[in-house]
Amino acid sequence: EYSCRAGSISVYSCGDKVKPLMDYAWFSKNSAGKSHPVGEKKPNRWGLYDMHGNVWEFCQDYTGNYPADAATDPKGPNEGYNRVYRGGSWTFYADVCRSAHRSGRNPSTRMATYGFRIALTPPGKQPASATRE
């Protein structure tokens, strides 16, 4: 969600309306019933493509409740049965492509609407988890 929002507080990283989302995401209204190569739509403000729509992305954490207190970029459990997936897909309406939408499924499930994103730490940087005590 943090990467998808790219600093925004709106429903989608590009605002609250569906019309601008057409320029950023493949979903049921514009996908012609299929997935598309990454990068054919506009990137979000951080230069990340296809954060909304195209294929659901499995995340590192497993499904579970978020903390009751306010948290920035909260992490889910490190183990479980279902992993979180986010982003929406080419088969769904725009409302499930919103930045905050999440669901869960066992990652062994294979469907044309699921994928994953490889995330790398930039050279010379340490991931935040490596600097915690």
CSV table of C-alpha atoms in Angstrom, one decimal:
chain,number,residue,atom,x,y,z
A,1,GLU,CA,0.0,0.0,0.0
A,2,TYR,CA,2.8,2.4,0.9
A,3,SER,CA,4.4,1.9,-2.5
A,4,CYS,CA,1.1,2.0,-4.3
A,5,ARG,CA,0.1,5.3,-2.7
A,6,ALA,CA,3.4,7.0,-3.5
A,7,GLY,CA,2.7,9.7,-0.9
A,8,SER,CA,-1.0,10.2,-1.8
A,9,ILE,CA,-3.9,10.0,0.6
A,10,SER,CA,-6.6,9.5,-2.1
A,11,VAL,CA,-8.4,6.3,-3.1
A,12,TYR,CA,-6.0,5.7,-6.0
A,13,SER,CA,-2.5,7.1,-6.3
A,14,CYS,CA,-3.8,9.4,-9.1
A,15,GLY,CA,-6.8,10.7,-7.2
A,16,ASP,CA,-10.3,9.7,-6.1
A,17,LYS,CA,-12.0,9.3,-9.5
A,18,VAL,CA,-12.1,6.3,-11.9
A,19,LYS,CA,-11.5,8.3,-15.1
A,20,PRO,CA,-7.9,9.3,-14.3
A,21,LEU,CA,-7.3,5.7,-13.2
A,22,MET,CA,-7.8,4.6,-16.8
A,23,ASP,CA,-4.3,6.1,-17.5
A,24,TYR,CA,-2.7,4.1,-14.7
A,25,ALA,CA,-4.3,0.8,-14.5
A,26,TRP,CA,-5.7,-2.2,-16.5
A,27,PHE,CA,-9.1,-3.3,-15.0
A,28,SER,CA,-12.4,-4.7,-16.3
A,29,LYS,CA,-13.4,-1.4,-18.0
A,30,ASN,CA,-10.3,-1.1,-20.2
A,31,SER,CA,-8.4,-4.4,-20.2
A,32,ALA,CA,-10.1,-6.1,-23.1
A,33,GLY,CA,-10.3,-9.2,-20.9
A,34,LYS,CA,-6.6,-9.9,-20.6
A,35,SER,CA,-3.4,-8.9,-18.7
A,36,HIS,CA,-0.9,-6.5,-20.4
A,37,PRO,CA,2.9,-6.1,-20.3
A,38,VAL,CA,4.1,-4.0,-17.5
A,39,GLY,CA,4.7,-0.3,-18.2
A,40,GLU,CA,2.1,0.4,-20.8
A,41,LYS,CA,0.2,2.7,-18.4
A,42,LYS,CA,1.6,5.7,-16.5
A,43,PRO,CA,3.7,5.1,-13.4
A,44,ASN,CA,2.8,6.6,-10.0
A,45,ARG,CA,4.7,9.6,-8.6
A,46,TRP,CA,7.5,7.3,-7.5
A,47,GLY,CA,7.9,5.8,-10.9
A,48,LEU,CA,6.3,2.4,-10.1
A,49,TYR,CA,4.2,0.9,-12.8
A,50,ASP,CA,1.0,-1.2,-12.5
A,51,MET,CA,0.5,-0.7,-8.8
A,52,HIS,CA,-3.3,-0.6,-9.6
A,53,GLY,CA,-4.8,-3.4,-11.7
A,54,ASN,CA,-3.3,-5.7,-14.3
A,55,VAL,CA,-2.5,-8.6,-11.9
A,56,TRP,CA,-2.9,-9.1,-8.2
A,57,GLU,CA,0.5,-9.0,-6.4
A,58,PHE,CA,1.3,-11.3,-3.6
A,59,CYS,CA,3.0,-9.6,-0.7
A,60,GLN,CA,5.6,-10.7,1.8
A,61,ASP,CA,3.3,-10.8,4.8
A,62,TYR,CA,0.5,-13.2,5.7
A,63,THR,CA,-3.1,-12.1,6.4
A,64,GLY,CA,-3.9,-10.9,9.8
A,65,ASN,CA,-5.3,-7.9,11.7
A,66,TYR,CA,-3.4,-4.6,11.6
A,67,PRO,CA,-2.4,-3.1,15.0
A,68,ALA,CA,-5.2,-1.2,16.8
A,69,ASP,CA,-3.0,1.9,17.1
A,70,ALA,CA,-2.0,4.1,14.2
A,71,ALA,CA,0.9,2.7,12.3
A,72,THR,CA,2.9,3.7,9.2
A,73,ASP,CA,3.4,0.8,6.8
A,74,PRO,CA,2.2,-1.9,9.2
A,75,LYS,CA,3.5,-5.4,8.7
A,76,GLY,CA,1.3,-8.5,8.9
A,77,PRO,CA,2.3,-11.8,10.5
A,78,ASN,CA,5.5,-13.5,9.3
A,79,GLU,CA,3.8,-16.9,9.0
A,80,GLY,CA,0.4,-18.3,8.3
A,81,TYR,CA,-1.6,-20.0,5.5
A,82,ASN,CA,-2.7,-17.1,3.3
A,83,ARG,CA,-0.5,-14.3,2.0
A,84,VAL,CA,-1.8,-10.8,1.4
A,85,TYR,CA,-2.3,-9.8,-2.2
A,86,ARG,CA,-3.1,-6.3,-3.4
A,87,GLY,CA,-3.6,-4.2,-6.5
A,88,GLY,CA,-6.6,-5.5,-8.3
A,89,SER,CA,-6.5,-7.1,-11.7
A,90,TRP,CA,-7.7,-6.9,-15.3
A,91,THR,CA,-10.9,-8.9,-14.4
A,92,PHE,CA,-12.1,-6.6,-11.5
A,93,TYR,CA,-13.9,-3.3,-11.3
A,94,ALA,CA,-12.0,-0.1,-10.3
A,95,ASP,CA,-13.1,-0.2,-6.7
A,96,VAL,CA,-10.9,-3.2,-5.9
A,97,CYS,CA,-7.9,-1.5,-7.5
A,98,ARG,CA,-7.9,1.1,-4.7
A,99,SER,CA,-4.7,1.6,-2.8
A,100,ALA,CA,-6.0,0.3,0.5
A,101,HIS,CA,-7.7,-2.9,-0.8
A,102,ARG,CA,-6.2,-6.2,0.3
A,103,SER,CA,-7.2,-9.8,0.4
A,104,GLY,CA,-5.5,-13.1,1.1
A,105,ARG,CA,-5.0,-16.4,-0.6
A,106,ASN,CA,-2.6,-19.4,-0.4
A,107,PRO,CA,0.3,-18.5,-2.6
A,108,SER,CA,0.2,-22.0,-4.2
A,109,THR,CA,-2.9,-20.9,-6.0
A,110,ARG,CA,-2.2,-20.5,-9.7
A,111,MET,CA,-4.4,-18.1,-11.8
A,112,ALA,CA,-3.8,-15.7,-14.7
A,113,THR,CA,-4.8,-12.9,-12.4
A,114,TYR,CA,-2.0,-13.4,-9.8
A,115,GLY,CA,1.6,-12.3,-10.0
A,116,PHE,CA,4.3,-10.8,-7.8
A,117,ARG,CA,6.7,-7.9,-7.8
A,118,ILE,CA,10.4,-8.3,-7.2
A,119,ALA,CA,11.5,-5.6,-4.9
A,120,LEU,CA,15.2,-4.8,-4.6
A,121,THR,CA,17.1,-2.5,-2.1
A,122,PRO,CA,19.0,0.2,-4.0
A,123,PRO,CA,22.8,-0.2,-4.0
A,124,GLY,CA,24.3,1.3,-0.8
A,125,LYS,CA,21.1,1.2,1.1
A,126,GLN,CA,20.0,-1.2,3.9
A,127,PRO,CA,16.4,-2.3,4.2
A,128,ALA,CA,14.7,-0.7,7.2
A,129,SER,CA,14.4,-4.1,8.9
A,130,ALA,CA,18.2,-4.5,8.8
A,131,THR,CA,18.7,-1.4,10.9
A,132,ARG,CA,16.2,-2.3,13.7
A,133,GLU,CA,17.5,-3.7,16.9
